[in-house]
Amino acid sequence: MQRLSTAEHAPGMQYDFWHNIVESSFAHCDGIAPNRRSFRAEIEIARCGNSELTSLTSDAVRYLRSERHLRRSDTDAFFVSVMLEGGGYFRQNDRAVHHAPGTVLIYDSARPYEYEYPGAYRTALLRVPRQMMEARMLGVRDLGGTLMSAGRPQAALIQSLIVNLLDTARDGDLPEQFIAPTLDLIAGAFGQETPRTEIAGRNDTLNRIKRFMIENMGNEDLGVADIAQAQHISARSLGRAFAAEGTTPMNWLRDRRLTEAHAMLSEGRARSVTEAAYDCGFRDLSYFGRAFKKAYGKTPRQVCVVRH
């Protein structure tokens, strides 16, 4: 586990040092601190496969991530943040929430946000690549800024899991296989506790169709006519539903298959590239390899994690 602290630097240099850490560990943003000359903050960082755990303590500060920052940053991850002490006010996706002790916040680095901490605070965070969340939840693009209240049993469970994972990392290496079940729990908890219109999107019919497609993605021959017939709608209506999201039914299904294949390979849920491809409905391995490389910049074999 890596540990960094502003205490190691002279006054006047502490905030700049800290802001560089924030931009490298989280995302490019503007930062405003009431006391820049004597800024106290420290962070512990534990990497686990493609995910990252952090324990963070900081003085009062405000962060703003705008469209300008998005254009110069390729950060594309979700952060699950558990507030332990202090608190802050967060805005994203037209949501404004109070991230108080015991609450669990999910935010999206690929969309603008504003976070203001009026005083010192302590938090624990799990950074999750987008594809790992997309493989577990529909409507994940609408998830940023969603808060689970401290009164929910699921919030206490998520906090305990993340804190225990950090304790494990402090004692030694953090097994990568711990992350997948943690994400399954987080996805399930937010799916139950957050209003459906916020998690699954605002079109129940479209999400029902998507769930059917996900459940049948292993069927290589699944086509528009099959989907429309199974969902009792016309092929034209099916096309219009996906056109509203800027895609087509088959393009969406291909992207979802690639997302699931990436998750299977990177999380060690597939014993081979061939198994991941076949389970996700790809029978042409050459096409699968090309599509995967185009989507993720790496070949399936380069992201494959084999469990022993």
PDB file of C-alpha atoms in Angstrom:
ATOM      1  CA  MET A   1       0.000   0.000   0.000  1.00  0.00           C
ATOM      2  CA  GLN A   2       1.293   3.435  -0.970  1.00  0.00           C
ATOM      3  CA  ARG A   3       1.107   6.245   1.619  1.00  0.00           C
ATOM      4  CA  LEU A   4       1.449   9.948   0.769  1.00  0.00           C
ATOM      5  CA  SER A   5       1.131  12.994   3.028  1.00  0.00           C
ATOM      6  CA  THR A   6       1.410  16.763   2.709  1.00  0.00           C
ATOM      7  CA  ALA A   7       3.328  16.708   6.012  1.00  0.00           C
ATOM      8  CA  GLU A   8       6.373  15.627   4.016  1.00  0.00           C
ATOM      9  CA  HIS A   9       6.434  18.976   2.191  1.00  0.00           C
ATOM     10  CA  ALA A  10       7.143  22.552   3.196  1.00  0.00           C
ATOM     11  CA  PRO A  11       4.276  25.037   3.783  1.00  0.00           C
ATOM     12  CA  GLY A  12       3.376  26.783   0.560  1.00  0.00           C
ATOM     13  CA  MET A  13       4.013  23.621  -1.459  1.00  0.00           C
ATOM     14  CA  GLN A  14       1.584  21.333   0.325  1.00  0.00           C
ATOM     15  CA  TYR A  15      -1.589  22.089  -1.607  1.00  0.00           C
ATOM     16  CA  ASP A  16       0.040  21.839  -5.046  1.00  0.00           C
ATOM     17  CA  PHE A  17       1.510  18.490  -4.024  1.00  0.00           C
ATOM     18  CA  TRP A  18      -1.923  17.334  -2.881  1.00  0.00           C
ATOM     19  CA  HIS A  19      -3.746  18.520  -5.985  1.00  0.00           C
ATOM     20  CA  ASN A  20      -1.349  16.517  -8.170  1.00  0.00           C
ATOM     21  CA  ILE A  21      -2.287  13.436  -6.139  1.00  0.00           C
ATOM     22  CA  VAL A  22      -5.998  14.144  -6.582  1.00  0.00           C
ATOM     23  CA  GLU A  23      -5.637  14.482 -10.346  1.00  0.00           C
ATOM     24  CA  SER A  24      -3.579  11.298 -10.704  1.00  0.00           C
ATOM     25  CA  SER A  25      -5.687   9.146  -8.360  1.00  0.00           C
ATOM     26  CA  PHE A  26      -9.145  10.500  -9.173  1.00  0.00           C
ATOM     27  CA  ALA A  27      -9.628  12.918 -12.085  1.00  0.00           C
ATOM     28  CA  HIS A  28      -8.520  16.267 -13.526  1.00  0.00           C
ATOM     29  CA  CYS A  29     -10.374  19.081 -11.781  1.00  0.00           C
ATOM     30  CA  ASP A  30     -10.091  22.568 -10.322  1.00  0.00           C
ATOM     31  CA  GLY A  31      -9.404  22.694  -6.608  1.00  0.00           C
ATOM     32  CA  ILE A  32     -10.050  25.548  -4.212  1.00  0.00           C
ATOM     33  CA  ALA A  33      -8.770  25.388  -0.631  1.00  0.00           C
ATOM     34  CA  PRO A  34      -9.356  28.057   2.050  1.00  0.00           C
ATOM     35  CA  ASN A  35      -5.837  27.518   3.375  1.00  0.00           C
ATOM     36  CA  ARG A  36      -3.418  26.727   0.569  1.00  0.00           C
ATOM     37  CA  ARG A  37      -0.246  27.613   2.462  1.00  0.00           C
ATOM     38  CA  SER A  38      -0.714  25.059   5.212  1.00  0.00           C
ATOM     39  CA  PHE A  39      -2.859  22.300   3.755  1.00  0.00           C
ATOM     40  CA  ARG A  40      -3.051  19.003   5.625  1.00  0.00           C
ATOM     41  CA  ALA A  41      -4.023  15.834   3.818  1.00  0.00           C
ATOM     42  CA  GLU A  42      -2.910  12.234   3.475  1.00  0.00           C
ATOM     43  CA  ILE A  43      -3.877   9.244   1.402  1.00  0.00           C
ATOM     44  CA  GLU A  44      -3.332   5.492   1.352  1.00  0.00           C
ATOM     45  CA  ILE A  45      -3.628   3.771  -2.036  1.00  0.00           C
ATOM     46  CA  ALA A  46      -4.005   0.053  -2.674  1.00  0.00           C
ATOM     47  CA  ARG A  47      -4.337  -1.243  -6.222  1.00  0.00           C
ATOM     48  CA  CYS A  48      -6.250  -4.427  -6.864  1.00  0.00           C
ATOM     49  CA  GLY A  49      -6.292  -5.490 -10.496  1.00  0.00           C
ATOM     50  CA  ASN A  50      -8.086  -2.756 -12.433  1.00  0.00           C
ATOM     51  CA  SER A  51      -9.651  -1.310  -9.284  1.00  0.00           C
ATOM     52  CA  GLU A  52      -8.164   0.910  -6.601  1.00  0.00           C
ATOM     53  CA  LEU A  53      -8.903   1.442  -2.904  1.00  0.00           C
ATOM     54  CA  THR A  54      -8.035   4.663  -1.119  1.00  0.00           C
ATOM     55  CA  SER A  55      -8.267   5.968   2.425  1.00  0.00           C
ATOM     56  CA  LEU A  56      -8.221   9.757   2.402  1.00  0.00           C
ATOM     57  CA  THR A  57      -8.070  12.478   5.067  1.00  0.00           C
ATOM     58  CA  SER A  58      -8.105  16.150   4.084  1.00  0.00           C
ATOM     59  CA  ASP A  59      -8.662  19.722   5.207  1.00  0.00           C
ATOM     60  CA  ALA A  60     -11.535  21.763   3.775  1.00  0.00           C
ATOM     61  CA  VAL A  61     -11.499  21.958  -0.029  1.00  0.00           C
ATOM     62  CA  ARG A  62     -13.780  22.312  -3.067  1.00  0.00           C
ATOM     63  CA  TYR A  63     -13.373  20.361  -6.316  1.00  0.00           C
ATOM     64  CA  LEU A  64     -14.977  21.189  -9.659  1.00  0.00           C
ATOM     65  CA  ARG A  65     -14.796  18.905 -12.687  1.00  0.00           C
ATOM     66  CA  SER A  66     -16.243  20.552 -15.796  1.00  0.00           C
ATOM     67  CA  GLU A  67     -16.580  19.744 -19.492  1.00  0.00           C
ATOM     68  CA  ARG A  68     -13.191  21.406 -19.967  1.00  0.00           C
ATOM     69  CA  HIS A  69     -11.598  18.803 -17.704  1.00  0.00           C
ATOM     70  CA  LEU A  70     -13.428  15.966 -19.437  1.00  0.00           C
ATOM     71  CA  ARG A  71     -11.944  16.985 -22.782  1.00  0.00           C
ATOM     72  CA  ARG A  72      -8.383  16.738 -21.486  1.00  0.00           C
ATOM     73  CA  SER A  73      -8.820  13.627 -19.368  1.00  0.00           C
ATOM     74  CA  ASP A  74      -9.593  10.047 -20.332  1.00  0.00           C
ATOM     75  CA  THR A  75     -10.563   9.034 -16.777  1.00  0.00           C
ATOM     76  CA  ASP A  76     -13.603   6.781 -17.071  1.00  0.00           C
ATOM     77  CA  ALA A  77     -14.430   5.183 -13.751  1.00  0.00           C
ATOM     78  CA  PHE A  78     -16.988   5.135 -10.984  1.00  0.00           C
ATOM     79  CA  PHE A  79     -16.093   5.900  -7.389  1.00  0.00           C
ATOM     80  CA  VAL A  80     -17.920   4.397  -4.426  1.00  0.00           C
ATOM     81  CA  SER A  81     -17.244   6.729  -1.502  1.00  0.00           C
ATOM     82  CA  VAL A  82     -18.016   5.991   2.155  1.00  0.00           C
ATOM     83  CA  MET A  83     -17.866   9.040   4.418  1.00  0.00           C
ATOM     84  CA  LEU A  84     -16.291   8.196   7.767  1.00  0.00           C
ATOM     85  CA  GLU A  85     -15.879  11.620   9.390  1.00  0.00           C
ATOM     86  CA  GLY A  86     -16.877  15.149   8.426  1.00  0.00           C
ATOM     87  CA  GLY A  87     -18.874  15.481   5.242  1.00  0.00           C
ATOM     88  CA  GLY A  88     -19.460  17.346   2.021  1.00  0.00           C
ATOM     89  CA  TYR A  89     -21.983  18.449  -0.589  1.00  0.00           C
ATOM     90  CA  PHE A  90     -21.966  16.775  -3.989  1.00  0.00           C
ATOM     91  CA  ARG A  91     -23.649  17.662  -7.296  1.00  0.00           C
ATOM     92  CA  GLN A  92     -23.871  15.485 -10.430  1.00  0.00           C
ATOM     93  CA  ASN A  93     -26.597  14.602 -12.950  1.00  0.00           C
ATOM     94  CA  ASP A  94     -28.919  17.293 -11.503  1.00  0.00           C
ATOM     95  CA  ARG A  95     -28.648  15.671  -8.065  1.00  0.00           C
ATOM     96  CA  ALA A  96     -27.481  17.577  -4.999  1.00  0.00           C
ATOM     97  CA  VAL A  97     -26.751  15.385  -1.963  1.00  0.00           C
ATOM     98  CA  HIS A  98     -25.180  15.689   1.477  1.00  0.00           C
ATOM     99  CA  HIS A  99     -22.443  13.068   1.831  1.00  0.00           C
ATOM    100  CA  ALA A 100     -22.556  12.661   5.619  1.00  0.00           C
ATOM    101  CA  PRO A 101     -20.892  10.012   7.833  1.00  0.00           C
ATOM    102  CA  GLY A 102     -22.263   6.543   7.112  1.00  0.00           C
ATOM    103  CA  THR A 103     -23.709   7.443   3.712  1.00  0.00           C
ATOM    104  CA  VAL A 104     -22.462   5.824   0.511  1.00  0.00           C
ATOM    105  CA  LEU A 105     -22.062   7.933  -2.634  1.00  0.00           C
ATOM    106  CA  ILE A 106     -21.469   6.784  -6.197  1.00  0.00           C
ATOM    107  CA  TYR A 107     -20.105   9.304  -8.681  1.00  0.00           C
ATOM    108  CA  ASP A 108     -18.982   9.148 -12.290  1.00  0.00           C
ATOM    109  CA  SER A 109     -15.634  10.630 -13.378  1.00  0.00           C
ATOM    110  CA  ALA A 110     -16.835  10.778 -17.002  1.00  0.00           C
ATOM    111  CA  ARG A 111     -19.421  13.463 -16.183  1.00  0.00           C
ATOM    112  CA  PRO A 112     -19.055  16.918 -14.645  1.00  0.00           C
ATOM    113  CA  TYR A 113     -19.400  17.196 -10.882  1.00  0.00           C
ATOM    114  CA  GLU A 114     -18.891  19.557  -7.977  1.00  0.00           C
ATOM    115  CA  TYR A 115     -17.818  18.491  -4.489  1.00  0.00           C
ATOM    116  CA  GLU A 116     -17.450  20.883  -1.561  1.00  0.00           C
ATOM    117  CA  TYR A 117     -15.990  19.858   1.811  1.00  0.00           C
ATOM    118  CA  PRO A 118     -16.568  22.791   4.222  1.00  0.00           C
ATOM    119  CA  GLY A 119     -14.336  21.242   6.903  1.00  0.00           C
ATOM    120  CA  ALA A 120     -11.873  18.444   7.502  1.00  0.00           C
ATOM    121  CA  TYR A 121     -13.138  15.015   6.468  1.00  0.00           C
ATOM    122  CA  ARG A 122     -12.136  11.351   6.200  1.00  0.00           C
ATOM    123  CA  THR A 123     -13.422   8.970   3.569  1.00  0.00           C
ATOM    124  CA  ALA A 124     -12.758   5.552   2.037  1.00  0.00           C
ATOM    125  CA  LEU A 125     -13.215   5.033  -1.695  1.00  0.00           C
ATOM    126  CA  LEU A 126     -13.312   2.225  -4.218  1.00  0.00           C
ATOM    127  CA  ARG A 127     -12.451   3.146  -7.797  1.00  0.00           C
ATOM    128  CA  VAL A 128     -14.153   0.886 -10.357  1.00  0.00           C
ATOM    129  CA  PRO A 129     -13.558   0.874 -14.142  1.00  0.00           C
ATOM    130  CA  ARG A 130     -16.738   1.667 -16.053  1.00  0.00           C
ATOM    131  CA  GLN A 131     -16.959  -1.718 -17.758  1.00  0.00           C
ATOM    132  CA  MET A 132     -17.022  -3.504 -14.393  1.00  0.00           C
ATOM    133  CA  MET A 133     -20.084  -1.475 -13.364  1.00  0.00           C
ATOM    134  CA  GLU A 134     -21.736  -1.757 -16.758  1.00  0.00           C
ATOM    135  CA  ALA A 135     -21.471  -5.540 -16.565  1.00  0.00           C
ATOM    136  CA  ARG A 136     -23.559  -5.457 -13.381  1.00  0.00           C
ATOM    137  CA  MET A 137     -26.112  -2.679 -13.824  1.00  0.00           C
ATOM    138  CA  LEU A 138     -28.396  -1.253 -16.481  1.00  0.00           C
ATOM    139  CA  GLY A 139     -28.649   2.506 -16.760  1.00  0.00           C
ATOM    140  CA  VAL A 140     -25.220   2.928 -15.204  1.00  0.00           C
ATOM    141  CA  ARG A 141     -24.702   6.207 -17.065  1.00  0.00           C
ATOM    142  CA  ASP A 142     -27.425   7.732 -14.860  1.00  0.00           C
ATOM    143  CA  LEU A 143     -25.869   6.462 -11.631  1.00  0.00           C
ATOM    144  CA  GLY A 144     -23.538   9.361 -10.757  1.00  0.00           C
ATOM    145  CA  GLY A 145     -24.592  11.405  -7.740  1.00  0.00           C
ATOM    146  CA  THR A 146     -26.687   8.625  -6.211  1.00  0.00           C
ATOM    147  CA  LEU A 147     -26.542   8.513  -2.404  1.00  0.00           C
ATOM    148  CA  MET A 148     -27.487   5.680  -0.062  1.00  0.00           C
ATOM    149  CA  SER A 149     -28.521   6.976   3.343  1.00  0.00           C
ATOM    150  CA  ALA A 150     -26.765   5.976   6.548  1.00  0.00           C
ATOM    151  CA  GLY A 151     -29.923   4.325   7.877  1.00  0.00           C
ATOM    152  CA  ARG A 152     -29.852   1.581   5.279  1.00  0.00           C
ATOM    153  CA  PRO A 153     -28.373  -1.760   6.400  1.00  0.00           C
ATOM    154  CA  GLN A 154     -26.801  -2.043   2.949  1.00  0.00           C
ATOM    155  CA  ALA A 155     -24.865   1.195   3.538  1.00  0.00           C
ATOM    156  CA  ALA A 156     -23.350  -0.206   6.739  1.00  0.00           C
ATOM    157  CA  LEU A 157     -22.444  -3.420   4.923  1.00  0.00           C
ATOM    158  CA  ILE A 158     -20.764  -1.587   2.028  1.00  0.00           C
ATOM    159  CA  GLN A 159     -18.836   0.594   4.486  1.00  0.00           C
ATOM    160  CA  SER A 160     -17.678  -2.461   6.424  1.00  0.00           C
ATOM    161  CA  LEU A 161     -16.558  -4.223   3.236  1.00  0.00           C
ATOM    162  CA  ILE A 162     -14.543  -1.278   1.910  1.00  0.00           C
ATOM    163  CA  VAL A 163     -12.931  -0.559   5.300  1.00  0.00           C
ATOM    164  CA  ASN A 164     -12.057  -4.241   5.751  1.00  0.00           C
ATOM    165  CA  LEU A 165     -10.564  -4.394   2.260  1.00  0.00           C
ATOM    166  CA  LEU A 166      -8.337  -1.447   3.183  1.00  0.00           C
ATOM    167  CA  ASP A 167      -7.291  -3.181   6.408  1.00  0.00           C
ATOM    168  CA  THR A 168      -6.440  -6.286   4.396  1.00  0.00           C
ATOM    169  CA  ALA A 169      -4.341  -4.195   2.001  1.00  0.00           C
ATOM    170  CA  ARG A 170      -2.457  -2.665   4.942  1.00  0.00           C
ATOM    171  CA  ASP A 171      -1.545  -6.148   6.159  1.00  0.00           C
ATOM    172  CA  GLY A 172      -0.277  -7.284   2.765  1.00  0.00           C
ATOM    173  CA  ASP A 173      -1.393  -7.963  -0.793  1.00  0.00           C
ATOM    174  CA  LEU A 174      -5.086  -7.562  -1.522  1.00  0.00           C
ATOM    175  CA  PRO A 175      -6.404 -10.591  -3.473  1.00  0.00           C
ATOM    176  CA  GLU A 176      -7.946  -9.410  -6.716  1.00  0.00           C
ATOM    177  CA  GLN A 177     -10.813 -11.878  -6.418  1.00  0.00           C
ATOM    178  CA  PHE A 178     -12.185  -9.873  -3.456  1.00  0.00           C
ATOM    179  CA  ILE A 179     -13.336  -7.040  -5.723  1.00  0.00           C
ATOM    180  CA  ALA A 180     -15.907  -8.851  -7.883  1.00  0.00           C
ATOM    181  CA  PRO A 181     -18.193  -9.979  -5.010  1.00  0.00           C
ATOM    182  CA  THR A 182     -17.896  -6.518  -3.468  1.00  0.00           C
ATOM    183  CA  LEU A 183     -19.119  -4.968  -6.729  1.00  0.00           C
ATOM    184  CA  ASP A 184     -21.942  -7.522  -6.949  1.00  0.00           C
ATOM    185  CA  LEU A 185     -23.123  -6.443  -3.516  1.00  0.00           C
ATOM    186  CA  ILE A 186     -22.838  -2.731  -4.345  1.00  0.00           C
ATOM    187  CA  ALA A 187     -24.786  -3.154  -7.587  1.00  0.00           C
ATOM    188  CA  GLY A 188     -27.473  -5.217  -5.875  1.00  0.00           C
ATOM    189  CA  ALA A 189     -27.791  -2.799  -2.965  1.00  0.00           C
ATOM    190  CA  PHE A 190     -28.158   0.291  -5.133  1.00  0.00           C
ATOM    191  CA  GLY A 191     -30.542  -1.536  -7.432  1.00  0.00           C
ATOM    192  CA  GLN A 192     -32.837  -2.204  -4.464  1.00  0.00           C
ATOM    193  CA  GLU A 193     -32.495   0.992  -2.497  1.00  0.00           C
ATOM    194  CA  THR A 194     -32.525   3.651  -5.236  1.00  0.00           C
ATOM    195  CA  PRO A 195     -35.695   4.557  -7.170  1.00  0.00           C
ATOM    196  CA  ARG A 196     -35.906   2.591 -10.376  1.00  0.00           C
ATOM    197  CA  THR A 197     -36.219   5.741 -12.465  1.00  0.00           C
ATOM    198  CA  GLU A 198     -32.762   6.771 -11.293  1.00  0.00           C
ATOM    199  CA  ILE A 199     -30.951   3.442 -11.601  1.00  0.00           C
ATOM    200  CA  ALA A 200     -32.544   1.729 -14.565  1.00  0.00           C
ATOM    201  CA  GLY A 201     -33.429   4.781 -16.573  1.00  0.00           C
ATOM    202  CA  ARG A 202     -36.836   6.167 -17.361  1.00  0.00           C
ATOM    203  CA  ASN A 203     -38.047   3.646 -19.896  1.00  0.00           C
ATOM    204  CA  ASP A 204     -39.228   0.468 -18.194  1.00  0.00           C
ATOM    205  CA  THR A 205     -40.077  -1.173 -21.508  1.00  0.00           C
ATOM    206  CA  LEU A 206     -36.618  -0.573 -22.934  1.00  0.00           C
ATOM    207  CA  ASN A 207     -34.939  -1.887 -19.809  1.00  0.00           C
ATOM    208  CA  ARG A 208     -37.115  -4.992 -19.863  1.00  0.00           C
ATOM    209  CA  ILE A 209     -35.956  -5.560 -23.444  1.00  0.00           C
ATOM    210  CA  LYS A 210     -32.326  -5.020 -22.445  1.00  0.00           C
ATOM    211  CA  ARG A 211     -32.625  -7.535 -19.618  1.00  0.00           C
ATOM    212  CA  PHE A 212     -33.981 -10.103 -22.071  1.00  0.00           C
ATOM    213  CA  MET A 213     -31.069  -9.444 -24.428  1.00  0.00           C
ATOM    214  CA  ILE A 214     -28.544  -9.799 -21.608  1.00  0.00           C
ATOM    215  CA  GLU A 215     -30.113 -13.061 -20.463  1.00  0.00           C
ATOM    216  CA  ASN A 216     -29.860 -14.399 -24.023  1.00  0.00           C
ATOM    217  CA  MET A 217     -26.565 -12.839 -25.117  1.00  0.00           C
ATOM    218  CA  GLY A 218     -24.972 -16.294 -25.393  1.00  0.00           C
ATOM    219  CA  ASN A 219     -27.285 -17.033 -28.321  1.00  0.00           C
ATOM    220  CA  GLU A 220     -25.186 -16.110 -31.352  1.00  0.00           C
ATOM    221  CA  ASP A 221     -28.257 -16.149 -33.608  1.00  0.00           C
ATOM    222  CA  LEU A 222     -30.313 -13.697 -31.536  1.00  0.00           C
ATOM    223  CA  GLY A 223     -31.583 -11.034 -33.942  1.00  0.00           C
ATOM    224  CA  VAL A 224     -33.980  -8.121 -34.126  1.00  0.00           C
ATOM    225  CA  ALA A 225     -36.913 -10.318 -35.176  1.00  0.00           C
ATOM    226  CA  ASP A 226     -36.322 -12.736 -32.287  1.00  0.00           C
ATOM    227  CA  ILE A 227     -36.111  -9.912 -29.753  1.00  0.00           C
ATOM    228  CA  ALA A 228     -39.200  -8.141 -31.070  1.00  0.00           C
ATOM    229  CA  GLN A 229     -41.248 -11.343 -31.105  1.00  0.00           C
ATOM    230  CA  ALA A 230     -40.200 -12.315 -27.578  1.00  0.00           C
ATOM    231  CA  GLN A 231     -41.054  -8.835 -26.264  1.00  0.00           C
ATOM    232  CA  HIS A 232     -44.331  -8.556 -28.188  1.00  0.00           C
ATOM    233  CA  ILE A 233     -43.435  -5.401 -30.086  1.00  0.00           C
ATOM    234  CA  SER A 234     -42.728  -4.638 -33.720  1.00  0.00           C
ATOM    235  CA  ALA A 235     -39.205  -4.535 -35.107  1.00  0.00           C
ATOM    236  CA  ARG A 236     -39.787  -0.883 -36.013  1.00  0.00           C
ATOM    237  CA  SER A 237     -40.778  -0.012 -32.435  1.00  0.00           C
ATOM    238  CA  LEU A 238     -37.734  -1.864 -31.176  1.00  0.00           C
ATOM    239  CA  GLY A 239     -35.494   0.161 -33.456  1.00  0.00           C
ATOM    240  CA  ARG A 240     -37.083   3.463 -32.362  1.00  0.00           C
ATOM    241  CA  ALA A 241     -36.571   2.613 -28.685  1.00  0.00           C
ATOM    242  CA  PHE A 242     -32.830   2.178 -29.171  1.00  0.00           C
ATOM    243  CA  ALA A 243     -32.577   5.085 -31.625  1.00  0.00           C
ATOM    244  CA  ALA A 244     -33.639   7.360 -28.761  1.00  0.00           C
ATOM    245  CA  GLU A 245     -30.333   6.378 -27.102  1.00  0.00           C
ATOM    246  CA  GLY A 246     -28.343   6.926 -30.283  1.00  0.00           C
ATOM    247  CA  THR A 247     -27.806   3.277 -31.152  1.00  0.00           C
ATOM    248  CA  THR A 248     -29.455   0.195 -32.666  1.00  0.00           C
ATOM    249  CA  PRO A 249     -30.564  -3.028 -30.954  1.00  0.00           C
ATOM    250  CA  MET A 250     -27.716  -5.074 -32.434  1.00  0.00           C
ATOM    251  CA  ASN A 251     -25.048  -2.452 -31.794  1.00  0.00           C
ATOM    252  CA  TRP A 252     -26.187  -2.228 -28.186  1.00  0.00           C
ATOM    253  CA  LEU A 253     -26.106  -6.012 -27.865  1.00  0.00           C
ATOM    254  CA  ARG A 254     -22.609  -6.195 -29.375  1.00  0.00           C
ATOM    255  CA  ASP A 255     -21.343  -3.547 -26.938  1.00  0.00           C
ATOM    256  CA  ARG A 256     -22.984  -5.338 -24.015  1.00  0.00           C
ATOM    257  CA  ARG A 257     -21.428  -8.627 -25.079  1.00  0.00           C
ATOM    258  CA  LEU A 258     -18.015  -6.959 -25.196  1.00  0.00           C
ATOM    259  CA  THR A 259     -18.582  -5.419 -21.766  1.00  0.00           C
ATOM    260  CA  GLU A 260     -19.458  -8.788 -20.262  1.00  0.00           C
ATOM    261  CA  ALA A 261     -16.544 -10.509 -21.991  1.00  0.00           C
ATOM    262  CA  HIS A 262     -14.138  -7.886 -20.643  1.00  0.00           C
ATOM    263  CA  ALA A 263     -15.523  -8.352 -17.119  1.00  0.00           C
ATOM    264  CA  MET A 264     -15.256 -12.146 -17.358  1.00  0.00           C
ATOM    265  CA  LEU A 265     -11.654 -11.954 -18.528  1.00  0.00           C
ATOM    266  CA  SER A 266     -10.416  -9.179 -16.236  1.00  0.00           C
ATOM    267  CA  GLU A 267     -12.096 -10.683 -13.149  1.00  0.00           C
ATOM    268  CA  GLY A 268     -10.942 -14.235 -13.849  1.00  0.00           C
ATOM    269  CA  ARG A 269     -14.459 -15.591 -14.392  1.00  0.00           C
ATOM    270  CA  ALA A 270     -13.462 -17.193 -17.699  1.00  0.00           C
ATOM    271  CA  ARG A 271     -10.839 -19.907 -18.011  1.00  0.00           C
ATOM    272  CA  SER A 272      -9.873 -18.760 -21.501  1.00  0.00           C
ATOM    273  CA  VAL A 273     -10.525 -16.160 -24.176  1.00  0.00           C
ATOM    274  CA  THR A 274     -12.519 -18.718 -26.137  1.00  0.00           C
ATOM    275  CA  GLU A 275     -14.799 -19.428 -23.173  1.00  0.00           C
ATOM    276  CA  ALA A 276     -15.511 -15.722 -22.648  1.00  0.00           C
ATOM    277  CA  ALA A 277     -16.202 -15.193 -26.347  1.00  0.00           C
ATOM    278  CA  TYR A 278     -18.558 -18.171 -26.643  1.00  0.00           C
ATOM    279  CA  ASP A 279     -20.425 -17.406 -23.412  1.00  0.00           C
ATOM    280  CA  CYS A 280     -21.075 -13.864 -24.672  1.00  0.00           C
ATOM    281  CA  GLY A 281     -22.348 -14.915 -28.081  1.00  0.00           C
ATOM    282  CA  PHE A 282     -19.208 -14.554 -30.221  1.00  0.00           C
ATOM    283  CA  ARG A 283     -18.455 -17.603 -32.358  1.00  0.00           C
ATOM    284  CA  ASP A 284     -16.052 -15.828 -34.724  1.00  0.00           C
ATOM    285  CA  LEU A 285     -12.953 -15.430 -32.539  1.00  0.00           C
ATOM    286  CA  SER A 286     -11.165 -13.236 -35.080  1.00  0.00           C
ATOM    287  CA  TYR A 287     -14.069 -10.781 -35.128  1.00  0.00           C
ATOM    288  CA  PHE A 288     -14.252 -10.909 -31.337  1.00  0.00           C
ATOM    289  CA  GLY A 289     -10.568 -10.083 -31.055  1.00  0.00           C
ATOM    290  CA  ARG A 290     -10.798  -7.123 -33.438  1.00  0.00           C
ATOM    291  CA  ALA A 291     -13.930  -5.704 -31.798  1.00  0.00           C
ATOM    292  CA  PHE A 292     -12.450  -6.130 -28.319  1.00  0.00           C
ATOM    293  CA  LYS A 293      -9.193  -4.400 -29.285  1.00  0.00           C
ATOM    294  CA  LYS A 294     -11.110  -1.517 -30.853  1.00  0.00           C
ATOM    295  CA  ALA A 295     -13.273  -1.075 -27.753  1.00  0.00           C
ATOM    296  CA  TYR A 296     -10.581  -1.404 -25.056  1.00  0.00           C
ATOM    297  CA  GLY A 297      -7.248  -0.806 -26.745  1.00  0.00           C
ATOM    298  CA  LYS A 298      -6.007  -4.242 -25.649  1.00  0.00           C
ATOM    299  CA  THR A 299      -6.469  -7.753 -26.920  1.00  0.00           C
ATOM    300  CA  PRO A 300      -8.613 -10.211 -24.938  1.00  0.00           C
ATOM    301  CA  ARG A 301      -5.484 -12.148 -24.005  1.00  0.00           C
ATOM    302  CA  GLN A 302      -3.851  -9.017 -22.581  1.00  0.00           C
ATOM    303  CA  VAL A 303      -6.651  -8.482 -20.058  1.00  0.00           C
ATOM    304  CA  CYS A 304      -7.250 -12.157 -19.284  1.00  0.00           C
ATOM    305  CA  VAL A 305      -6.670 -13.101 -15.634  1.00  0.00           C
ATOM    306  CA  VAL A 306      -6.403 -16.844 -15.077  1.00  0.00           C
ATOM    307  CA  ARG A 307      -7.361 -18.188 -11.637  1.00  0.00           C
ATOM    308  CA  HIS A 308      -5.293 -21.084 -10.301  1.00  0.00           C
TER     309      HIS A 308
END
